PDB file of C-alpha atoms in Angstrom:
ATOM      1  CA  MET A 265      21.661 -43.308 -45.127  1.00 52.00           C
ATOM      2  CA  ALA A 266      25.344 -43.650 -45.993  1.00 53.00           C
ATOM      3  CA  PHE A 267      26.723 -41.622 -48.869  1.00 58.00           C
ATOM      4  CA  ALA A 268      28.891 -43.268 -51.486  1.00 61.00           C
ATOM      5  CA  GLU A 269      32.282 -41.677 -51.980  1.00 57.00           C
ATOM      6  CA  SER A 270      33.138 -40.268 -55.377  1.00 59.00           C
ATOM      7  CA  GLN A 271      35.776 -42.290 -57.196  1.00 59.00           C
ATOM      8  CA  ASN A 272      36.611 -39.319 -59.427  1.00 62.00           C
ATOM      9  CA  PRO A 273      38.270 -36.014 -58.466  1.00 76.00           C
ATOM     10  CA  LEU A 274      35.805 -33.138 -58.049  1.00 86.00           C
ATOM     11  CA  ARG A 275      36.798 -29.508 -58.494  1.00 90.00           C
ATOM     12  CA  VAL A 276      34.497 -26.855 -57.012  1.00 92.00           C
ATOM     13  CA  HIS A 277      34.776 -23.108 -57.644  1.00 91.00           C
ATOM     14  CA  ARG A 278      32.520 -20.587 -55.868  1.00 92.00           C
ATOM     15  CA  ILE A 279      31.878 -17.187 -57.464  1.00 92.00           C
ATOM     16  CA  PRO A 280      30.230 -14.530 -55.207  1.00 92.00           C
ATOM     17  CA  GLN A 281      27.460 -12.405 -56.748  1.00 93.00           C
ATOM     18  CA  SER A 282      25.859  -9.126 -55.670  1.00 89.00           C
ATOM     19  CA  ARG A 283      22.252 -10.294 -56.066  1.00 90.00           C
ATOM     20  CA  TYR A 284      20.050 -13.223 -55.133  1.00 92.00           C
ATOM     21  CA  ILE A 285      20.046 -15.995 -57.758  1.00 92.00           C
ATOM     22  CA  ASP A 286      16.768 -17.766 -58.547  1.00 89.00           C
ATOM     23  CA  ALA A 287      18.028 -20.128 -61.237  1.00 90.00           C
ATOM     24  CA  VAL A 288      20.908 -20.809 -63.595  1.00 94.00           C
ATOM     25  CA  ARG A 289      21.254 -22.620 -66.939  1.00 93.00           C
ATOM     26  CA  TRP A 290      24.070 -23.438 -69.322  1.00 94.00           C
ATOM     27  CA  LEU A 291      23.514 -22.180 -72.868  1.00 90.00           C
ATOM     28  CA  SER A 292      24.411 -24.024 -76.054  1.00 83.00           C
ATOM     29  CA  PRO A 293      27.937 -23.000 -77.085  1.00 79.00           C
ATOM     30  CA  VAL A 294      28.513 -20.885 -80.183  1.00 76.00           C
ATOM     31  CA  SER A 295      31.937 -22.488 -80.525  1.00 77.00           C
ATOM     32  CA  PRO A 296      33.690 -25.424 -78.811  1.00 73.00           C
ATOM     33  CA  SER A 297      35.824 -23.103 -76.684  1.00 76.00           C
ATOM     34  CA  ASP A 298      33.088 -20.680 -75.564  1.00 84.00           C
ATOM     35  CA  ARG A 299      30.738 -21.302 -72.652  1.00 88.00           C
ATOM     36  CA  PHE A 300      27.819 -19.102 -71.650  1.00 92.00           C
ATOM     37  CA  ALA A 301      25.308 -19.277 -68.795  1.00 93.00           C
ATOM     38  CA  ALA A 302      21.885 -17.680 -68.275  1.00 92.00           C
ATOM     39  CA  ILE A 303      21.400 -16.461 -64.706  1.00 92.00           C
ATOM     40  CA  ALA A 304      18.047 -15.388 -63.221  1.00 90.00           C
ATOM     41  CA  TYR A 305      18.665 -12.707 -60.585  1.00 89.00           C
ATOM     42  CA  PHE A 306      16.415 -10.956 -58.079  1.00 87.00           C
ATOM     43  CA  ASP A 307      17.387  -7.531 -56.747  1.00 84.00           C
ATOM     44  CA  ALA A 308      15.840  -7.120 -53.296  1.00 82.00           C
ATOM     45  CA  ASP A 309      16.643  -3.384 -53.214  1.00 83.00           C
ATOM     46  CA  THR A 310      14.583  -2.624 -56.316  1.00 82.00           C
ATOM     47  CA  ASN A 311      12.236  -5.630 -56.036  1.00 81.00           C
ATOM     48  CA  SER A 312      12.967  -6.527 -59.662  1.00 83.00           C
ATOM     49  CA  PRO A 313      13.942  -9.774 -61.412  1.00 84.00           C
ATOM     50  CA  SER A 314      16.247 -10.003 -64.405  1.00 85.00           C
ATOM     51  CA  ILE A 315      17.967 -12.559 -66.617  1.00 86.00           C
ATOM     52  CA  GLU A 316      21.622 -12.080 -67.480  1.00 90.00           C
ATOM     53  CA  ILE A 317      23.755 -13.823 -70.094  1.00 90.00           C
ATOM     54  CA  ALA A 318      27.328 -14.284 -68.862  1.00 92.00           C
ATOM     55  CA  TYR A 319      30.454 -15.607 -70.522  1.00 91.00           C
ATOM     56  CA  VAL A 320      32.109 -18.307 -68.400  1.00 90.00           C
ATOM     57  CA  ASP A 321      35.869 -18.066 -68.758  1.00 85.00           C
ATOM     58  CA  PRO A 322      37.641 -21.221 -67.512  1.00 74.00           C
ATOM     59  CA  ASN A 323      40.627 -18.918 -66.857  1.00 65.00           C
ATOM     60  CA  PRO A 324      43.417 -21.514 -66.851  1.00 56.00           C
ATOM     61  CA  GLN A 325      45.845 -18.869 -65.557  1.00 57.00           C
ATOM     62  CA  SER A 326      43.854 -18.591 -62.329  1.00 61.00           C
ATOM     63  CA  SER A 327      42.571 -20.995 -59.702  1.00 67.00           C
ATOM     64  CA  SER A 328      38.914 -20.388 -60.585  1.00 74.00           C
ATOM     65  CA  PRO A 329      36.726 -19.452 -63.582  1.00 82.00           C
ATOM     66  CA  THR A 330      35.319 -15.955 -64.045  1.00 84.00           C
ATOM     67  CA  LEU A 331      31.969 -14.597 -65.260  1.00 87.00           C
ATOM     68  CA  THR A 332      31.731 -11.691 -67.703  1.00 85.00           C
ATOM     69  CA  PRO A 333      28.212 -10.196 -68.187  1.00 83.00           C
ATOM     70  CA  GLN A 334      27.164  -9.942 -71.841  1.00 88.00           C
ATOM     71  CA  SER A 335      23.534  -8.773 -71.742  1.00 84.00           C
ATOM     72  CA  SER A 336      20.554  -8.493 -69.384  1.00 80.00           C
ATOM     73  CA  TRP A 337      16.765  -8.337 -69.603  1.00 75.00           C
ATOM     74  CA  THR A 338      13.818  -7.931 -67.316  1.00 68.00           C
ATOM     75  CA  SER A 339      12.334 -11.348 -66.676  1.00 51.00           C
ATOM     76  CA  PRO A 340       8.654 -12.342 -66.793  1.00 50.00           C
ATOM     77  CA  SER A 341       7.574 -15.513 -64.928  1.00 47.00           C
ATOM     78  CA  ARG A 342       8.699 -19.124 -64.683  1.00 43.00           C
ATOM     79  CA  ILE A 343       8.816 -20.821 -68.088  1.00 44.00           C
ATOM     80  CA  SER A 344       9.912 -24.114 -69.604  1.00 51.00           C
ATOM     81  CA  GLU A 345      11.497 -24.233 -73.032  1.00 52.00           C
ATOM     82  CA  GLY A 346       9.679 -25.764 -75.963  1.00 49.00           C
ATOM     83  CA  GLY A 347      11.047 -24.397 -79.227  1.00 58.00           C
ATOM     84  CA  THR A 348       9.048 -21.275 -80.099  1.00 72.00           C
ATOM     85  CA  GLU A 349       6.478 -21.801 -77.344  1.00 82.00           C
ATOM     86  CA  CYS A 350       6.607 -21.207 -73.597  1.00 87.00           C
ATOM     87  CA  VAL A 351       4.213 -22.866 -71.181  1.00 89.00           C
ATOM     88  CA  SER A 352       3.606 -21.209 -67.823  1.00 90.00           C
ATOM     89  CA  VAL A 353       1.721 -22.465 -64.779  1.00 92.00           C
ATOM     90  CA  GLY A 354       0.611 -20.897 -61.515  1.00 91.00           C
ATOM     91  CA  GLU A 355      -0.772 -21.660 -58.100  1.00 92.00           C
ATOM     92  CA  ASP A 356      -4.026 -20.108 -59.307  1.00 93.00           C
ATOM     93  CA  GLY A 357      -4.562 -23.188 -61.482  1.00 94.00           C
ATOM     94  CA  ARG A 358      -3.983 -21.483 -64.816  1.00 94.00           C
ATOM     95  CA  VAL A 359      -1.967 -23.063 -67.623  1.00 94.00           C
ATOM     96  CA  ASN A 360      -0.932 -20.610 -70.342  1.00 92.00           C
ATOM     97  CA  LEU A 361       0.887 -20.945 -73.645  1.00 90.00           C
ATOM     98  CA  VAL A 362       2.852 -18.075 -75.182  1.00 85.00           C
ATOM     99  CA  SER A 363       3.991 -18.488 -78.799  1.00 82.00           C
ATOM    100  CA  PHE A 364       6.412 -16.470 -80.905  1.00 72.00           C
ATOM    101  CA  VAL A 365       4.866 -15.582 -84.265  1.00 68.00           C
ATOM    102  CA  GLY A 366       6.168 -14.088 -87.483  1.00 61.00           C
ATOM    103  CA  ASP A 367       9.673 -12.726 -87.073  1.00 58.00           C
ATOM    104  CA  SER A 368       9.591 -13.581 -83.325  1.00 54.00           C
ATOM    105  CA  SER A 369       8.953  -9.928 -82.451  1.00 60.00           C
ATOM    106  CA  LYS A 370       5.299 -10.633 -81.622  1.00 72.00           C
ATOM    107  CA  LEU A 371       3.768 -12.907 -79.011  1.00 77.00           C
ATOM    108  CA  SER A 372       0.568 -14.918 -79.175  1.00 82.00           C
ATOM    109  CA  TYR A 373      -1.061 -15.792 -75.846  1.00 82.00           C
ATOM    110  CA  ARG A 374      -3.498 -18.638 -75.200  1.00 89.00           C
ATOM    111  CA  ARG A 375      -4.956 -20.035 -71.970  1.00 93.00           C
ATOM    112  CA  ILE A 376      -4.980 -23.829 -72.121  1.00 92.00           C
ATOM    113  CA  PHE A 377      -6.733 -24.462 -68.815  1.00 94.00           C
ATOM    114  CA  ASP A 378      -8.123 -22.621 -65.800  1.00 94.00           C
ATOM    115  CA  ALA A 379      -8.874 -24.557 -62.616  1.00 92.00           C
ATOM    116  CA  ASN A 380     -10.340 -21.418 -61.015  1.00 90.00           C
ATOM    117  CA  GLY A 381      -8.098 -21.824 -57.986  1.00 86.00           C
ATOM    118  CA  LEU A 382      -9.303 -25.335 -57.158  1.00 89.00           C
ATOM    119  CA  VAL A 383      -5.952 -26.806 -58.227  1.00 89.00           C
ATOM    120  CA  GLY A 384      -2.537 -25.166 -58.170  1.00 92.00           C
ATOM    121  CA  TYR A 385       0.480 -25.942 -60.331  1.00 94.00           C
ATOM    122  CA  THR A 386       4.064 -25.347 -59.224  1.00 94.00           C
ATOM    123  CA  ALA A 387       6.225 -27.013 -61.907  1.00 95.00           C
ATOM    124  CA  VAL A 388       6.091 -27.683 -65.637  1.00 95.00           C
ATOM    125  CA  LYS A 389       8.238 -29.479 -68.216  1.00 95.00           C
ATOM    126  CA  TRP A 390       7.907 -30.040 -71.947  1.00 94.00           C
ATOM    127  CA  ALA A 391       7.929 -33.663 -73.127  1.00 94.00           C
ATOM    128  CA  SER A 392       7.399 -33.021 -76.850  1.00 92.00           C
ATOM    129  CA  PRO A 393       6.224 -30.128 -79.056  1.00 89.00           C
ATOM    130  CA  SER A 394       2.630 -30.981 -78.116  1.00 92.00           C
ATOM    131  CA  GLU A 395       2.943 -32.647 -74.686  1.00 95.00           C
ATOM    132  CA  PHE A 396       4.044 -31.433 -71.262  1.00 96.00           C
ATOM    133  CA  ALA A 397       3.784 -32.417 -67.607  1.00 97.00           C
ATOM    134  CA  THR A 398       2.810 -30.286 -64.619  1.00 97.00           C
ATOM    135  CA  GLY A 399       3.170 -30.854 -60.894  1.00 95.00           C
ATOM    136  CA  GLY A 400       1.558 -29.335 -57.858  1.00 92.00           C
ATOM    137  CA  TYR A 401       0.200 -30.010 -54.405  1.00 90.00           C
ATOM    138  CA  GLY A 402      -0.200 -33.476 -52.950  1.00 88.00           C
ATOM    139  CA  PHE A 403       2.728 -34.805 -55.016  1.00 90.00           C
ATOM    140  CA  GLY A 404       0.394 -34.927 -58.000  1.00 91.00           C
ATOM    141  CA  ILE A 405       1.516 -34.905 -61.647  1.00 94.00           C
ATOM    142  CA  GLN A 406      -0.621 -34.162 -64.694  1.00 95.00           C
ATOM    143  CA  TRP A 407       0.103 -35.072 -68.314  1.00 96.00           C
ATOM    144  CA  TRP A 408      -1.185 -32.692 -70.990  1.00 96.00           C
ATOM    145  CA  ASP A 409      -1.552 -33.088 -74.751  1.00 96.00           C
ATOM    146  CA  GLN A 410      -2.500 -30.018 -76.777  1.00 93.00           C
ATOM    147  CA  ARG A 411      -4.087 -32.312 -79.348  1.00 94.00           C
ATOM    148  CA  THR A 412      -6.640 -33.263 -76.664  1.00 94.00           C
ATOM    149  CA  PRO A 413      -7.899 -29.966 -75.179  1.00 91.00           C
ATOM    150  CA  GLY A 414     -10.020 -29.517 -72.074  1.00 92.00           C
ATOM    151  CA  GLY A 415      -7.627 -30.622 -69.344  1.00 94.00           C
ATOM    152  CA  PRO A 416      -4.938 -33.168 -68.535  1.00 95.00           C
ATOM    153  CA  VAL A 417      -5.195 -36.459 -70.410  1.00 95.00           C
ATOM    154  CA  LEU A 418      -3.675 -38.420 -67.517  1.00 93.00           C
ATOM    155  CA  GLN A 419      -3.186 -37.716 -63.815  1.00 92.00           C
ATOM    156  CA  PHE A 420      -1.048 -39.197 -61.082  1.00 90.00           C
ATOM    157  CA  LYS A 421      -2.450 -38.688 -57.578  1.00 83.00           C
ATOM    158  CA  GLY A 422      -0.154 -38.546 -54.574  1.00 70.00           C
ATOM    159  CA  ASN A 423      -2.143 -40.858 -52.289  1.00 62.00           C
ATOM    160  CA  TRP A 424       0.897 -43.163 -51.944  1.00 55.00           C
ATOM    161  CA  CYS A 425       3.011 -40.911 -49.734  1.00 58.00           C
ATOM    162  CA  GLN A 426       2.032 -42.014 -46.202  1.00 58.00           C
ATOM    163  CA  GLY A 427      -0.060 -39.014 -45.233  1.00 57.00           C
ATOM    164  CA  LYS A 428       2.273 -36.404 -46.781  1.00 52.00           C
ATOM    165  CA  THR A 429      -0.404 -35.257 -49.212  1.00 52.00           C
ATOM    166  CA  SER A 430       0.466 -31.634 -48.405  1.00 70.00           C
ATOM    167  CA  GLY A 431       3.750 -32.172 -50.253  1.00 86.00           C
ATOM    168  CA  ILE A 432       4.529 -30.028 -53.277  1.00 93.00           C
ATOM    169  CA  VAL A 433       6.242 -30.943 -56.541  1.00 95.00           C
ATOM    170  CA  HIS A 434       8.917 -28.296 -57.193  1.00 96.00           C
ATOM    171  CA  SER A 435      10.647 -29.748 -60.246  1.00 97.00           C
ATOM    172  CA  ILE A 436       9.983 -32.174 -63.102  1.00 97.00           C
ATOM    173  CA  ASP A 437      12.310 -33.713 -65.663  1.00 97.00           C
ATOM    174  CA  ILE A 438      11.591 -35.960 -68.635  1.00 96.00           C
ATOM    175  CA  HIS A 439      14.346 -37.826 -70.450  1.00 93.00           C
ATOM    176  CA  PRO A 440      14.050 -37.604 -74.257  1.00 88.00           C
ATOM    177  CA  SER A 441      14.526 -41.377 -74.609  1.00 87.00           C
ATOM    178  CA  ARG A 442      12.175 -42.253 -71.705  1.00 89.00           C
ATOM    179  CA  LYS A 443       9.151 -40.069 -72.331  1.00 91.00           C
ATOM    180  CA  HIS A 444       6.919 -42.559 -70.533  1.00 91.00           C
ATOM    181  CA  THR A 445       8.556 -41.636 -67.190  1.00 93.00           C
ATOM    182  CA  CYS A 446       8.179 -38.341 -65.290  1.00 95.00           C
ATOM    183  CA  LEU A 447      10.821 -37.583 -62.673  1.00 96.00           C
ATOM    184  CA  ALA A 448       9.795 -35.281 -59.812  1.00 96.00           C
ATOM    185  CA  GLY A 449      11.301 -33.699 -56.710  1.00 96.00           C
ATOM    186  CA  GLY A 450       9.500 -31.902 -53.909  1.00 95.00           C
ATOM    187  CA  SER A 451       8.779 -31.582 -50.209  1.00 93.00           C
ATOM    188  CA  SER A 452      10.352 -33.622 -47.396  1.00 91.00           C
ATOM    189  CA  GLY A 453      13.313 -34.710 -49.506  1.00 93.00           C
ATOM    190  CA  THR A 454      11.012 -36.624 -51.846  1.00 93.00           C
ATOM    191  CA  VAL A 455      12.266 -37.738 -55.248  1.00 95.00           C
ATOM    192  CA  PHE A 456      10.084 -40.108 -57.250  1.00 94.00           C
ATOM    193  CA  ALA A 457       9.301 -41.214 -60.777  1.00 94.00           C
ATOM    194  CA  TRP A 458       5.928 -41.882 -62.350  1.00 93.00           C
ATOM    195  CA  ASP A 459       5.914 -44.448 -65.125  1.00 91.00           C
ATOM    196  CA  ARG A 460       2.773 -43.623 -67.080  1.00 89.00           C
ATOM    197  CA  ARG A 461       2.509 -47.282 -68.060  1.00 85.00           C
ATOM    198  CA  ALA A 462       2.127 -48.256 -64.382  1.00 77.00           C
ATOM    199  CA  ALA A 463      -0.939 -46.163 -63.524  1.00 68.00           C
ATOM    200  CA  GLN A 464      -0.775 -44.916 -59.902  1.00 68.00           C
ATOM    201  CA  GLN A 465       2.287 -46.783 -58.635  1.00 78.00           C
ATOM    202  CA  PRO A 466       5.312 -44.475 -58.118  1.00 86.00           C
ATOM    203  CA  ILE A 467       8.982 -45.405 -58.026  1.00 90.00           C
ATOM    204  CA  VAL A 468      10.279 -43.643 -54.917  1.00 91.00           C
ATOM    205  CA  LEU A 469      13.997 -42.861 -54.944  1.00 93.00           C
ATOM    206  CA  SER A 470      14.207 -40.778 -51.766  1.00 91.00           C
ATOM    207  CA  GLY A 471      11.997 -39.301 -49.049  1.00 84.00           C
ATOM    208  CA  ALA A 472       8.324 -40.049 -48.435  1.00 64.00           C
ATOM    209  CA  GLY A 473       7.333 -43.608 -49.147  1.00 60.00           C
ATOM    210  CA  THR A 474      10.777 -45.190 -48.812  1.00 56.00           C
ATOM    211  CA  GLY A 475      10.124 -46.432 -45.267  1.00 57.00           C
ATOM    212  CA  GLU A 476      13.481 -45.125 -44.070  1.00 56.00           C
ATOM    213  CA  ALA A 477      13.997 -43.495 -40.679  1.00 51.00           C
ATOM    214  CA  PRO A 478      14.205 -39.669 -40.853  1.00 48.00           C
ATOM    215  CA  ASN A 479      17.890 -39.673 -39.909  1.00 44.00           C
ATOM    216  CA  SER A 480      18.610 -42.062 -42.794  1.00 49.00           C
ATOM    217  CA  LEU A 481      17.112 -39.921 -45.560  1.00 69.00           C
ATOM    218  CA  LEU A 482      19.207 -38.129 -48.154  1.00 80.00           C
ATOM    219  CA  SER A 483      17.402 -34.889 -47.295  1.00 85.00           C
ATOM    220  CA  GLU A 484      14.401 -33.924 -45.167  1.00 86.00           C
ATOM    221  CA  SER A 485      13.939 -30.502 -46.744  1.00 93.00           C
ATOM    222  CA  GLU A 486      12.610 -29.223 -50.060  1.00 96.00           C
ATOM    223  CA  VAL A 487      14.140 -30.708 -53.200  1.00 97.00           C
ATOM    224  CA  TRP A 488      14.231 -27.678 -55.480  1.00 96.00           C
ATOM    225  CA  GLU A 489      15.414 -29.270 -58.688  1.00 97.00           C
ATOM    226  CA  VAL A 490      15.858 -32.683 -60.304  1.00 98.00           C
ATOM    227  CA  GLN A 491      17.600 -33.565 -63.563  1.00 97.00           C
ATOM    228  CA  TYR A 492      18.634 -36.792 -65.198  1.00 96.00           C
ATOM    229  CA  ASP A 493      22.412 -37.037 -64.880  1.00 95.00           C
ATOM    230  CA  ARG A 494      23.827 -37.752 -68.321  1.00 88.00           C
ATOM    231  CA  TYR A 495      27.362 -37.936 -66.931  1.00 88.00           C
ATOM    232  CA  THR A 496      26.785 -41.089 -64.888  1.00 62.00           C
ATOM    233  CA  ARG A 497      26.676 -44.226 -67.039  1.00 53.00           C
ATOM    234  CA  ARG A 498      26.117 -42.075 -70.094  1.00 48.00           C
ATOM    235  CA  SER A 499      28.026 -44.521 -72.305  1.00 49.00           C
ATOM    236  CA  ASN A 500      25.709 -47.480 -71.699  1.00 58.00           C
ATOM    237  CA  ILE A 501      22.319 -45.832 -71.263  1.00 57.00           C
ATOM    238  CA  SER A 502      20.867 -48.033 -74.023  1.00 60.00           C
ATOM    239  CA  ASN A 503      21.661 -51.124 -71.939  1.00 62.00           C
ATOM    240  CA  ILE A 504      19.587 -49.967 -68.951  1.00 68.00           C
ATOM    241  CA  SER A 505      16.114 -51.515 -68.760  1.00 68.00           C
ATOM    242  CA  SER A 506      13.250 -49.151 -69.567  1.00 68.00           C
ATOM    243  CA  THR A 507      11.730 -50.010 -66.176  1.00 73.00           C
ATOM    244  CA  ARG A 508      14.837 -48.824 -64.310  1.00 84.00           C
ATOM    245  CA  ILE A 509      15.164 -45.139 -63.465  1.00 90.00           C
ATOM    246  CA  LEU A 510      18.228 -43.465 -64.940  1.00 91.00           C
ATOM    247  CA  PRO A 511      20.668 -41.671 -62.568  1.00 94.00           C
ATOM    248  CA  VAL A 512      19.267 -38.448 -61.111  1.00 96.00           C
ATOM    249  CA  MET A 513      20.927 -35.295 -59.770  1.00 97.00           C
ATOM    250  CA  ILE A 514      19.098 -33.274 -57.108  1.00 97.00           C
ATOM    251  CA  CYS A 515      19.626 -30.100 -55.084  1.00 97.00           C
ATOM    252  CA  SER A 516      17.908 -29.224 -51.822  1.00 97.00           C
ATOM    253  CA  GLU A 517      17.064 -26.511 -49.307  1.00 97.00           C
ATOM    254  CA  ASP A 518      19.526 -27.998 -46.807  1.00 95.00           C
ATOM    255  CA  GLY A 519      22.442 -27.525 -49.200  1.00 96.00           C
ATOM    256  CA  ILE A 520      22.786 -30.993 -50.715  1.00 96.00           C
ATOM    257  CA  LEU A 521      23.798 -31.636 -54.313  1.00 97.00           C
ATOM    258  CA  ALA A 522      23.801 -35.369 -54.951  1.00 96.00           C
ATOM    259  CA  VAL A 523      23.328 -38.091 -57.532  1.00 96.00           C
ATOM    260  CA  ILE A 524      20.769 -40.834 -56.857  1.00 95.00           C
ATOM    261  CA  GLU A 525      20.772 -44.186 -58.611  1.00 91.00           C
ATOM    262  CA  GLN A 526      17.971 -46.663 -58.092  1.00 89.00           C
ATOM    263  CA  GLY A 527      19.081 -49.366 -55.655  1.00 85.00           C
ATOM    264  CA  GLU A 528      22.427 -47.648 -54.929  1.00 88.00           C
ATOM    265  CA  GLU A 529      23.745 -45.391 -52.175  1.00 89.00           C
ATOM    266  CA  PRO A 530      23.464 -41.706 -53.160  1.00 92.00           C
ATOM    267  CA  LEU A 531      26.628 -39.904 -54.213  1.00 93.00           C
ATOM    268  CA  GLU A 532      27.033 -36.551 -52.451  1.00 94.00           C
ATOM    269  CA  LEU A 533      28.754 -33.897 -54.570  1.00 95.00           C
ATOM    270  CA  LEU A 534      28.246 -30.817 -52.387  1.00 95.00           C
ATOM    271  CA  ALA A 535      27.128 -30.113 -48.819  1.00 95.00           C
ATOM    272  CA  GLU A 536      26.723 -26.350 -48.450  1.00 96.00           C
ATOM    273  CA  PRO A 537      25.790 -24.374 -45.294  1.00 95.00           C
ATOM    274  CA  CYS A 538      22.970 -22.753 -47.310  1.00 96.00           C
ATOM    275  CA  ALA A 539      20.307 -23.835 -49.777  1.00 96.00           C
ATOM    276  CA  ILE A 540      21.212 -24.833 -53.326  1.00 97.00           C
ATOM    277  CA  ASN A 541      18.336 -23.282 -55.252  1.00 95.00           C
ATOM    278  CA  SER A 542      19.035 -24.653 -58.715  1.00 96.00           C
ATOM    279  CA  PHE A 543      21.641 -26.320 -60.883  1.00 97.00           C
ATOM    280  CA  ASP A 544      22.219 -27.289 -64.480  1.00 97.00           C
ATOM    281  CA  ILE A 545      24.271 -30.025 -66.116  1.00 96.00           C
ATOM    282  CA  ASP A 546      26.152 -28.969 -69.232  1.00 93.00           C
ATOM    283  CA  GLN A 547      24.534 -30.846 -72.131  1.00 88.00           C
ATOM    284  CA  GLN A 548      27.697 -30.599 -74.214  1.00 87.00           C
ATOM    285  CA  ASN A 549      30.000 -31.702 -71.398  1.00 89.00           C
ATOM    286  CA  PRO A 550      28.013 -33.400 -68.582  1.00 92.00           C
ATOM    287  CA  SER A 551      31.050 -33.370 -66.290  1.00 92.00           C
ATOM    288  CA  ASN A 552      30.388 -29.639 -65.728  1.00 92.00           C
ATOM    289  CA  VAL A 553      27.648 -28.524 -63.322  1.00 96.00           C
ATOM    290  CA  ILE A 554      26.700 -24.965 -62.379  1.00 96.00           C
ATOM    291  CA  CYS A 555      24.708 -24.232 -59.184  1.00 97.00           C
ATOM    292  CA  SER A 556      23.047 -21.197 -57.630  1.00 96.00           C
ATOM    293  CA  LEU A 557      23.500 -20.891 -53.859  1.00 96.00           C
ATOM    294  CA  GLU A 558      21.198 -19.114 -51.410  1.00 94.00           C
ATOM    295  CA  TRP A 559      23.999 -16.875 -50.170  1.00 93.00           C
ATOM    296  CA  GLU A 560      24.292 -14.887 -53.420  1.00 93.00           C
ATOM    297  CA  SER A 561      26.926 -16.988 -55.130  1.00 94.00           C
ATOM    298  CA  LEU A 562      27.428 -19.485 -57.935  1.00 95.00           C
ATOM    299  CA  ALA A 563      29.314 -22.760 -57.774  1.00 95.00           C
ATOM    300  CA  ILE A 564      30.861 -24.481 -60.786  1.00 94.00           C
ATOM    301  CA  LEU A 565      31.741 -28.163 -60.398  1.00 93.00           C
ATOM    302  CA  THR A 566      33.912 -30.206 -62.709  1.00 91.00           C
ATOM    303  CA  ARG A 567      33.831 -33.991 -62.492  1.00 92.00           C
ATOM    304  CA  SER A 568      36.724 -35.906 -64.007  1.00 81.00           C
TER     305      SER A 568
END
């Protein structure tokens, strides 16, 4: 597969860290000039995870931005934001909901579902205050609605992927204006979308099911994260058909950060010698992207 060349200048700054980075997210700014990031660390020496809030200084007097730690806290498990509620999933097949009650100093815990180990979940994403999607083994996706208890209200089975039913969904994204479509990334470089209006027929953007030769694929390794790219074509999103998948950014185990558009050549932004474990697109300024690299460092990209 040929990569399209970026028509816009791309600035990349790498910031070494002293600990392994599991994930990174931009935070909503408190003022137009301030930028903060939440960084999930893992300290191998003490076997302990933590989440740190850092101030990102663009530092115009220097050649690269700097990070200034503001606060830190011991992290629980993987969560997906949903206002005052957190939904967590596990490979043991349990789906749990933790709610903040009262003055937010107390937590209320509720188990939504328990598959008793028969099914495992590896990714979760809120779609609305009452709906969320999960992903797991076999490239399967489940749609849940808390108003209809007892299990998922709709399921997508991964029997389309040419024998790669051992594949795992690592990441899910749902665009607020396209709630009918679940975007997923997982094993073997696979990126696909499930339009809930089209039953069991996926829209494969990369990897298994595309029919491409292995040496033509964007990536053959694990796709750790997928997000809709609001920077690309963000000005005319309303003109794109609801059946067409919006531009997608992905990162992978083999060090690729790229943008995929349906029917177009992928646009490679980074090709690192190590895995890119996670990334986040700045919601306030989508030209800015922050990435966590396997080799204990962060990368901040600016597209212009």
